[in-house]
PDB file of C-alpha atoms in Angstrom:
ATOM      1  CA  UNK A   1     -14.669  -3.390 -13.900  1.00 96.00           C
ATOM      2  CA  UNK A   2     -11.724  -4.768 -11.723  1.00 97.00           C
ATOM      3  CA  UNK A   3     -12.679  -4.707  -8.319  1.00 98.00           C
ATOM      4  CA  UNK A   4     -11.983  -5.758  -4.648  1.00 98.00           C
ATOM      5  CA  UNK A   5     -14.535  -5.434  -1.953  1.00 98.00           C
ATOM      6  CA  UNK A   6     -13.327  -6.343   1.189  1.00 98.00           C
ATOM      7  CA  UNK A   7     -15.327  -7.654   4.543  1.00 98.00           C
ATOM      8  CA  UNK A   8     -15.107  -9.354   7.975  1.00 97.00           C
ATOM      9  CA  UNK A   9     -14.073  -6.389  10.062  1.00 97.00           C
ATOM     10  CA  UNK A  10     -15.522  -5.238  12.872  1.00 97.00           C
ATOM     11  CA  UNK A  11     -15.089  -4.894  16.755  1.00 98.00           C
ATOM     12  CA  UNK A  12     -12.976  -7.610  19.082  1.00 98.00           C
ATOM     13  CA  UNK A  13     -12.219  -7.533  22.292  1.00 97.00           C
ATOM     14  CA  UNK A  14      -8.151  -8.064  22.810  1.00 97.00           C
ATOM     15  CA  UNK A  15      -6.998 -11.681  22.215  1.00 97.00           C
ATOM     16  CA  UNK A  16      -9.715 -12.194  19.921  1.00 98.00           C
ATOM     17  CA  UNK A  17      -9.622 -13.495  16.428  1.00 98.00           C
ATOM     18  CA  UNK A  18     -11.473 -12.255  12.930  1.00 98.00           C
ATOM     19  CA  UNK A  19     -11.208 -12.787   9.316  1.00 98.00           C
ATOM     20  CA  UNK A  20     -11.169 -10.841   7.037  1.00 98.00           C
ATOM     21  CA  UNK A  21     -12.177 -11.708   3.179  1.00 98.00           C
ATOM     22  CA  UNK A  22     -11.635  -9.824  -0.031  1.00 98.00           C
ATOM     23  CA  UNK A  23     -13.834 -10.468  -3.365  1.00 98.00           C
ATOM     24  CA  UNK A  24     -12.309  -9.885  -6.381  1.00 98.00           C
ATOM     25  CA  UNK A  25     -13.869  -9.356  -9.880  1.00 98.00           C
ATOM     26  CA  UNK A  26     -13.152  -8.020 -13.082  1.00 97.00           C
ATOM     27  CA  UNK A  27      -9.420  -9.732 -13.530  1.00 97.00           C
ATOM     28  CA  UNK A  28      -7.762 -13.359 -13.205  1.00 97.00           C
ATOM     29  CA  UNK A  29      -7.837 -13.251  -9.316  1.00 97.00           C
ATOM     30  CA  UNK A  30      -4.973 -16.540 -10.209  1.00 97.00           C
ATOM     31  CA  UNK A  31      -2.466 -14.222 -11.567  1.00 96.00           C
ATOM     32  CA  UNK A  32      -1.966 -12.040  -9.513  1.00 97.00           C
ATOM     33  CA  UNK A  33      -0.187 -11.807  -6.608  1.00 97.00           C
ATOM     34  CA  UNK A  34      -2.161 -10.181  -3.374  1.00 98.00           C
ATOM     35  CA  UNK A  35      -1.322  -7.972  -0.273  1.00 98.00           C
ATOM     36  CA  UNK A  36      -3.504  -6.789   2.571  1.00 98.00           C
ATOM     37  CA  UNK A  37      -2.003  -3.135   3.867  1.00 98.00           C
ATOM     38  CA  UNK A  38      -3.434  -1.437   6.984  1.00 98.00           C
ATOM     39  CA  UNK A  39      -3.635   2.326   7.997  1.00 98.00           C
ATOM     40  CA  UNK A  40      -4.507   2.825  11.957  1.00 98.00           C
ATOM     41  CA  UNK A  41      -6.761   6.379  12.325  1.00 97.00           C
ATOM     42  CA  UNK A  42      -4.656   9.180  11.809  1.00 96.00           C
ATOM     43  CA  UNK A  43      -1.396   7.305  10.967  1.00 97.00           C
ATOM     44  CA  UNK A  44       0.112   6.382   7.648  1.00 97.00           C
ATOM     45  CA  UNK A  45       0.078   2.821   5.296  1.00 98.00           C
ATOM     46  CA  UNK A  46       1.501   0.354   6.840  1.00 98.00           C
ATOM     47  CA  UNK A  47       2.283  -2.937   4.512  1.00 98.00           C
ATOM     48  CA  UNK A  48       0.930  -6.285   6.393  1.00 98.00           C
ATOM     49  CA  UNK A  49       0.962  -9.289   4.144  1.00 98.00           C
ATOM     50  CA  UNK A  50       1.688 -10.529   0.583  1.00 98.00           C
ATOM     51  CA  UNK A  51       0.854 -13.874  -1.261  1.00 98.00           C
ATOM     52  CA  UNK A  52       2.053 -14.987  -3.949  1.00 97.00           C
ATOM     53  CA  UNK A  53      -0.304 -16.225  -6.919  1.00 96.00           C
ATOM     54  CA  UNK A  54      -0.948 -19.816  -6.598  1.00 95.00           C
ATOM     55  CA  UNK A  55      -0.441 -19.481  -2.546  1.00 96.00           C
ATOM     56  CA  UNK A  56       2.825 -21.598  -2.436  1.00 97.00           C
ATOM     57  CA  UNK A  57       4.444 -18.386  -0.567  1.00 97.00           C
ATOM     58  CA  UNK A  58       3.639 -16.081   2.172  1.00 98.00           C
ATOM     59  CA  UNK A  59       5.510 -13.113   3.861  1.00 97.00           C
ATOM     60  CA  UNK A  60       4.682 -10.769   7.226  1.00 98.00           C
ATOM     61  CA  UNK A  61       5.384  -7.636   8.766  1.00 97.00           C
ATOM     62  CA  UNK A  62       7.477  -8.342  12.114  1.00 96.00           C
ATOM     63  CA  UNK A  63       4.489  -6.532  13.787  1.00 96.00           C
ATOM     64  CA  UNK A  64       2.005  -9.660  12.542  1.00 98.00           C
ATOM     65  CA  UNK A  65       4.113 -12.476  12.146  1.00 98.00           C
ATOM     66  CA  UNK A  66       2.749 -15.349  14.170  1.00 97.00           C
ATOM     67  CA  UNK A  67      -0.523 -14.054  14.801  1.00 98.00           C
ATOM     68  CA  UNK A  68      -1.935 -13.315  10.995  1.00 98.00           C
ATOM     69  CA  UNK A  69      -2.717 -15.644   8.425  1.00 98.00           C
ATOM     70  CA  UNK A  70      -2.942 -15.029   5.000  1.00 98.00           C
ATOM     71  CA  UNK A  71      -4.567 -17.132   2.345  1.00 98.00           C
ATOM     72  CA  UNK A  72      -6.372 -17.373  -1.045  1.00 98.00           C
ATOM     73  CA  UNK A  73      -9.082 -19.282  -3.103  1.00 98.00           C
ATOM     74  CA  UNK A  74      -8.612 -19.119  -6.502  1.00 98.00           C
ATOM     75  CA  UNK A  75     -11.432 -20.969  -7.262  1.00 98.00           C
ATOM     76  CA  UNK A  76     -13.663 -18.687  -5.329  1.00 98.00           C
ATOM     77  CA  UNK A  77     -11.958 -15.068  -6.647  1.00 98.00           C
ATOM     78  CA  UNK A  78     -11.092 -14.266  -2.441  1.00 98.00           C
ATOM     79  CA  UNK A  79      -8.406 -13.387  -0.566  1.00 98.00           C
ATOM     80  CA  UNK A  80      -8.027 -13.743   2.850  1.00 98.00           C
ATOM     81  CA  UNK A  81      -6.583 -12.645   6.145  1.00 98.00           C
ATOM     82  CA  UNK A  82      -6.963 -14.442   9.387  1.00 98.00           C
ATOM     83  CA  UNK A  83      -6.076 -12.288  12.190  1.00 98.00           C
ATOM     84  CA  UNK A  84      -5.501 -14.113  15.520  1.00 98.00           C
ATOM     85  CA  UNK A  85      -4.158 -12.685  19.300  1.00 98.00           C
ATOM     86  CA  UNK A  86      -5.618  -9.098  18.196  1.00 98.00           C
ATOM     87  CA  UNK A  87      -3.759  -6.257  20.055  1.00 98.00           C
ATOM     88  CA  UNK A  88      -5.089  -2.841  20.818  1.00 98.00           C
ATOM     89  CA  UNK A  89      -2.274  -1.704  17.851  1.00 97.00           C
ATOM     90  CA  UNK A  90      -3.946  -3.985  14.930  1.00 98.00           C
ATOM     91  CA  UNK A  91      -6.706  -1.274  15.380  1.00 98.00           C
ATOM     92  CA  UNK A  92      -7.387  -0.012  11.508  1.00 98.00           C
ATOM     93  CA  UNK A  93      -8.382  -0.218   7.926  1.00 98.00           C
ATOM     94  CA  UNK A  94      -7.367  -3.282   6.183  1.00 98.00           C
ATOM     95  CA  UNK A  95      -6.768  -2.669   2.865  1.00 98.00           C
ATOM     96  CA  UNK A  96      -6.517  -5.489   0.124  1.00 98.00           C
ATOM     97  CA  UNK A  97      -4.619  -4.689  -2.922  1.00 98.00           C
ATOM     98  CA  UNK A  98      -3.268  -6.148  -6.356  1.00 98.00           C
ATOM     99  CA  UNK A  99       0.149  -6.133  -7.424  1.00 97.00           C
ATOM    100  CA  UNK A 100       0.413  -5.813 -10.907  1.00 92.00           C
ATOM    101  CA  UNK A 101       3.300  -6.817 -12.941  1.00 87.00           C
ATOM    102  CA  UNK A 102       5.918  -4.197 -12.307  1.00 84.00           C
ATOM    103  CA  UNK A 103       7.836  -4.192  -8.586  1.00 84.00           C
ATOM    104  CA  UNK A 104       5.684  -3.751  -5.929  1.00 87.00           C
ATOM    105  CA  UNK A 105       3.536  -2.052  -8.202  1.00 93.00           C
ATOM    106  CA  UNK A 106      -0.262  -2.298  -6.196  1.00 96.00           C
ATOM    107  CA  UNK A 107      -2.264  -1.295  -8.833  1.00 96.00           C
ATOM    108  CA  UNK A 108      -5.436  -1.909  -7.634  1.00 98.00           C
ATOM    109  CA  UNK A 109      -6.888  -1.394  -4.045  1.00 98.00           C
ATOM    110  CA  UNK A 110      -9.928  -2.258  -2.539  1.00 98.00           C
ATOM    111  CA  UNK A 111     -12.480   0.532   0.061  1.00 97.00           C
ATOM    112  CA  UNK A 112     -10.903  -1.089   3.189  1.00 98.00           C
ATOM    113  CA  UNK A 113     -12.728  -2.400   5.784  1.00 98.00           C
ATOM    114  CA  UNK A 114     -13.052  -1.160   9.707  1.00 98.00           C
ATOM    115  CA  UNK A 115     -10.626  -3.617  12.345  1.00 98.00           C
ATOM    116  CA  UNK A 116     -11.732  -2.026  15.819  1.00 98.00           C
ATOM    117  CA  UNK A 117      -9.999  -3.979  19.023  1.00 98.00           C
ATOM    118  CA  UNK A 118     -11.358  -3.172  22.044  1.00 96.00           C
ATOM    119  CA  UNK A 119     -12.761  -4.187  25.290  1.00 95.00           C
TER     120      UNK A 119
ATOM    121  CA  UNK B   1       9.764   4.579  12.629  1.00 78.00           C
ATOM    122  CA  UNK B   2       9.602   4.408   8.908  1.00 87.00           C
ATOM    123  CA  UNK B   3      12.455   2.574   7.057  1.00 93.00           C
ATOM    124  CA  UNK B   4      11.534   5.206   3.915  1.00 97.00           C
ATOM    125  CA  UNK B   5      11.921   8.743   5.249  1.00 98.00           C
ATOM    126  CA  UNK B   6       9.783  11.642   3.619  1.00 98.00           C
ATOM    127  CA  UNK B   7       9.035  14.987   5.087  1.00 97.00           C
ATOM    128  CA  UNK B   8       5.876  15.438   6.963  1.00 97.00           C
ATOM    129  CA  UNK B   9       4.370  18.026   5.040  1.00 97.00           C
ATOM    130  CA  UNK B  10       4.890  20.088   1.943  1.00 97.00           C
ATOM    131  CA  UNK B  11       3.194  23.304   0.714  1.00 96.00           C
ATOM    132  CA  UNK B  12       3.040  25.309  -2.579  1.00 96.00           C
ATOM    133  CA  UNK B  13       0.792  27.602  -4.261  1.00 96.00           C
ATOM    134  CA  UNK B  14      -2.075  26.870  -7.496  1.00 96.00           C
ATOM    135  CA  UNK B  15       0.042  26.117 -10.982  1.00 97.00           C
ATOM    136  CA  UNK B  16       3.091  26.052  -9.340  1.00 97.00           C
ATOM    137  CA  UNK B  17       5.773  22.471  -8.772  1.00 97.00           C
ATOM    138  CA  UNK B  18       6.073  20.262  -5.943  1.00 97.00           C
ATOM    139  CA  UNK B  19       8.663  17.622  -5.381  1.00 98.00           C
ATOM    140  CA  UNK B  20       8.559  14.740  -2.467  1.00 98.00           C
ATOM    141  CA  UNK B  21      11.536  13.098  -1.481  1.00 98.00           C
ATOM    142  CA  UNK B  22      11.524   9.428   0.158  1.00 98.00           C
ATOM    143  CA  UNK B  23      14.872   8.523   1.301  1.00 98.00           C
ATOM    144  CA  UNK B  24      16.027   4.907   2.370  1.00 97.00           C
ATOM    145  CA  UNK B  25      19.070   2.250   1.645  1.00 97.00           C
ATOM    146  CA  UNK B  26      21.055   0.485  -0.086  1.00 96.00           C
ATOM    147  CA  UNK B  27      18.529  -2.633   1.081  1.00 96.00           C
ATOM    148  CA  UNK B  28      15.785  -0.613  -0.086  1.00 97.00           C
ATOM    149  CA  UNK B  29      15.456   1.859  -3.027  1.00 97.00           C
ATOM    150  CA  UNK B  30      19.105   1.467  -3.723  1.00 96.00           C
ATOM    151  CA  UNK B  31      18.632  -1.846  -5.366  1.00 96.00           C
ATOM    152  CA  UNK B  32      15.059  -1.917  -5.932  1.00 96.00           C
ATOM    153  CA  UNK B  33      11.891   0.017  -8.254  1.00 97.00           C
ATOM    154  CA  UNK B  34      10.127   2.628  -6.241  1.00 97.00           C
ATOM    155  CA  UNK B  35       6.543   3.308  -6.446  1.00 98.00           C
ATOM    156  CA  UNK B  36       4.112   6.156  -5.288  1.00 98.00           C
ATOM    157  CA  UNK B  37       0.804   6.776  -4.318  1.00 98.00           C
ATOM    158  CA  UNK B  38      -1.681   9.619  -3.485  1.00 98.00           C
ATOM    159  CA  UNK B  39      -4.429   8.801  -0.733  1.00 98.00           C
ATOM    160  CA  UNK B  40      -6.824  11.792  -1.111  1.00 97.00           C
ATOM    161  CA  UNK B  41      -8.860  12.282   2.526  1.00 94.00           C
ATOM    162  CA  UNK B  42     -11.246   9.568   3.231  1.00 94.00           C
ATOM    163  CA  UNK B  43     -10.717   7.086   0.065  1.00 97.00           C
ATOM    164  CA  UNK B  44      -8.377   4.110  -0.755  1.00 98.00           C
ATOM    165  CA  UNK B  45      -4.715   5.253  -1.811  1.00 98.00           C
ATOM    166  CA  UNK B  46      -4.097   4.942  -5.683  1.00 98.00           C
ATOM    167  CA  UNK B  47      -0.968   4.306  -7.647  1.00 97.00           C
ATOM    168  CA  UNK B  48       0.722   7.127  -9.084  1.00 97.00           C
ATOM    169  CA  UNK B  49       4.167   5.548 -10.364  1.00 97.00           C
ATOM    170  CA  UNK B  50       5.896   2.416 -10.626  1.00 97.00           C
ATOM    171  CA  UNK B  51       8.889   0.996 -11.359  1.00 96.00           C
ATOM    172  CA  UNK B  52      10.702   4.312 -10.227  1.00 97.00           C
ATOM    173  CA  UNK B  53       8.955   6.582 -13.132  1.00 97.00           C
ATOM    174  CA  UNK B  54       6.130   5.039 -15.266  1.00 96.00           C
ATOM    175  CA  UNK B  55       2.756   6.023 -15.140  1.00 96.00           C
ATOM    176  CA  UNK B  56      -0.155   3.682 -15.073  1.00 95.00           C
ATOM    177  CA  UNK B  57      -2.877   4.865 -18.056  1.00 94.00           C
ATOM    178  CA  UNK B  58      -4.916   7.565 -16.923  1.00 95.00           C
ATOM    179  CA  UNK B  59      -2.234   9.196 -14.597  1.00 97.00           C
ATOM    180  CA  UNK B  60      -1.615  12.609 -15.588  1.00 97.00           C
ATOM    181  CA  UNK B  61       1.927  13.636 -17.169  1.00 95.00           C
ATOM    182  CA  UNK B  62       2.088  16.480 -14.362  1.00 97.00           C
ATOM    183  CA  UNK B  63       3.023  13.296 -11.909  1.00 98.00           C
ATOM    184  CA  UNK B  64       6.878  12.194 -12.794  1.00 98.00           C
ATOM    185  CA  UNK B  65       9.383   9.591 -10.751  1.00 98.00           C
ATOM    186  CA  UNK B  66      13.038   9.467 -10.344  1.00 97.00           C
ATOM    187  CA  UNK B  67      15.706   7.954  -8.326  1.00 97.00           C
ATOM    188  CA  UNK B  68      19.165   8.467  -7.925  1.00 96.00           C
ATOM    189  CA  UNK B  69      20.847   6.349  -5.758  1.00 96.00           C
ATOM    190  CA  UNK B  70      19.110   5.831  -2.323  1.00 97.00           C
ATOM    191  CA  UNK B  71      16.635   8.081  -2.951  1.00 98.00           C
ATOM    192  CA  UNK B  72      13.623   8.985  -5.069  1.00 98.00           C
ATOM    193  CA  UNK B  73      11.372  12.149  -5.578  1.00 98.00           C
ATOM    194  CA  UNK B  74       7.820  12.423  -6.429  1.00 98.00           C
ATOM    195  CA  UNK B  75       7.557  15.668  -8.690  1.00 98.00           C
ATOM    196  CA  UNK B  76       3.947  17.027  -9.011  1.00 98.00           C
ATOM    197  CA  UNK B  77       3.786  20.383 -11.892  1.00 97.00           C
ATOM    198  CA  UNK B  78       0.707  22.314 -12.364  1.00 97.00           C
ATOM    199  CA  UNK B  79      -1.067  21.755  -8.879  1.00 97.00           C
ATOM    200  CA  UNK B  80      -4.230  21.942  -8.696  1.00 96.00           C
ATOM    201  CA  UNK B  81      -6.350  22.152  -5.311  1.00 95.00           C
ATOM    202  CA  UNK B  82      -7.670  18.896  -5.679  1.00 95.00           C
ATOM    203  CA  UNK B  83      -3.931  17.497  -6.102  1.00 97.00           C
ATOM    204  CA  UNK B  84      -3.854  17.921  -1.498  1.00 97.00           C
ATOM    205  CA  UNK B  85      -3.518  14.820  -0.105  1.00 97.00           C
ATOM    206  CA  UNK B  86      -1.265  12.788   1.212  1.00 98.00           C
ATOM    207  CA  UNK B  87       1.800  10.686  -0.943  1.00 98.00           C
ATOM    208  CA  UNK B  88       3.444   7.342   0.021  1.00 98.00           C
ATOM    209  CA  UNK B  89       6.231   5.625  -1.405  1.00 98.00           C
ATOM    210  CA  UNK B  90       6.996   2.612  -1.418  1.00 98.00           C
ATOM    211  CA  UNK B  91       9.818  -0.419  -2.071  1.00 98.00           C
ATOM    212  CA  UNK B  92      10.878  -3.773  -0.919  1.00 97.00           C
ATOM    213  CA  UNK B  93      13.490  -4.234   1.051  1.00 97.00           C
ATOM    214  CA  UNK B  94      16.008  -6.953   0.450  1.00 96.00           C
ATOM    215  CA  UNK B  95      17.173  -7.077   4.240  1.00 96.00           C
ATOM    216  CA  UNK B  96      13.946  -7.256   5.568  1.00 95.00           C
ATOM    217  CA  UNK B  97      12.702  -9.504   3.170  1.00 95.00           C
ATOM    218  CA  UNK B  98       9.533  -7.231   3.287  1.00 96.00           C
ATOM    219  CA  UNK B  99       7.387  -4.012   1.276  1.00 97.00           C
ATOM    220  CA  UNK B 100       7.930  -0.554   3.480  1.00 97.00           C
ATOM    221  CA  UNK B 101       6.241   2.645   2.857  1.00 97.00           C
ATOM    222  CA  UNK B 102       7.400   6.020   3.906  1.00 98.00           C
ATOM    223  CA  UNK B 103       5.572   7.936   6.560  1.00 97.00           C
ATOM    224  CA  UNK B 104       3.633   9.595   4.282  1.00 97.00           C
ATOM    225  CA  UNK B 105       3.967  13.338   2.970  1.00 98.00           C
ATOM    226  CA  UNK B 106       0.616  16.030   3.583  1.00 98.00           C
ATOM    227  CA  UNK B 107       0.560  18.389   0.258  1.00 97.00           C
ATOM    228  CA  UNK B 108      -1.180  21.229   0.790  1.00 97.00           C
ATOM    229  CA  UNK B 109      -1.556  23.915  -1.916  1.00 96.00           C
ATOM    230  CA  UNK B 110      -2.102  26.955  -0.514  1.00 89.00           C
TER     231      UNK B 110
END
């Protein structure tokens, strides 16, 4: 079964850091290129992230750029998401997804997990 | 402020047809694939279409894509009650250099 299962969130006070991590199964995690998408309560997706398959290439919202990091280990099937200078607005659920071969096609999307900042 | 405008909310009763719109640019869905997907309350969103009007296996024929220009439309037929949730769509954007969604669109079948 293809799957990602996502990790790492929790609650941090403003200025803090956390990573997130994303296990994937069931597919060649190398192929495929990767996203993380957030969704604050009550509010609608919001696209964060994408890396490409091998890792060579990175791009950012405006709203992270600077203060997120995203990454990958192929060898270990996990996808990553460093999150650095939190802000009371990077409250949400992180979402990792797949993007499958057609454009900007995420075809597979992971539970989400819980990014709480707050003193 | 969504780059991708949709209406907040649309409504229609059992059995009968829905459409969405998601408007944007020539940046955006003017020169690039459009895809859509339904985030039913309390669970990860799920692709409905890609690449403007194909449907991933196991998608239901009563979910169809188009675009014309710089916009696209999300037509639902048949709804059912569990069909209420809420619809994204989604490009890249070539001036950005980024993926935007729309705001998001509530169905509610009445």
């Amino acid at each position: 079964e293809v799957q990602l299962v996502e990790s790492g969130g929790g609650l941090v006070q403003p200025g803090g850091s956390l990573r997130l991590s994303c296990a994937a199964s069931g597919f060649t995690f190398g192929s495929y290129w990767m996203h993380w998408v957030r969704q604050a309560p009550g509010k609608g997706l919001v696209w964060v992230s994408r890396i490409n398959s091998d890792g060579s290439s990175t791009i950012y919202a405006d709203s992270v750029k600077g203060r997120f990091t995203i990454s990958r280990d192929n060898a270990k099937n996990t996808l990553y998401l460093q999150m650095n200078s939190l802000r009371a607005e990077d409250t949400a659920v992180y979402y990792c997804v797949r993007e499958g071969p057609g454009d900007v096609e995420m075809d597979v999307w992971g539970q989400g997990t819980t990014v709480t900042v707050s003193s | 402020q969504s780059v991708l405008t949709q209406p907040p909310s649309v409504s229609a009763a059992p059995g009968q047809k829905v459409t969405i719109s998601c408007s944007g640019s020539s940046s955006n869905i003017g020169n690039n694939y459009v895809s859509w997907y339904q985030q039913l309350p309390g669970t990860a969103p799920k692709l409905l279409i890609y690449d403007n009007y194909k449907r991933p296996s196991g998608i239901p024929d009563r979910f169809s894509g188009s675009k014309s220009g710089t916009s696209a439309t999300l037509g639902i037929t048949g709804l059912q009650t569990g069909d209420e949730a809420d619809y994204y769509c989604v490009t890249w954007d070539s001036s950005l250099s980024a993926v935007v969604f729309g705001g998001g669109t509530k169905l509610t079948v009445l």
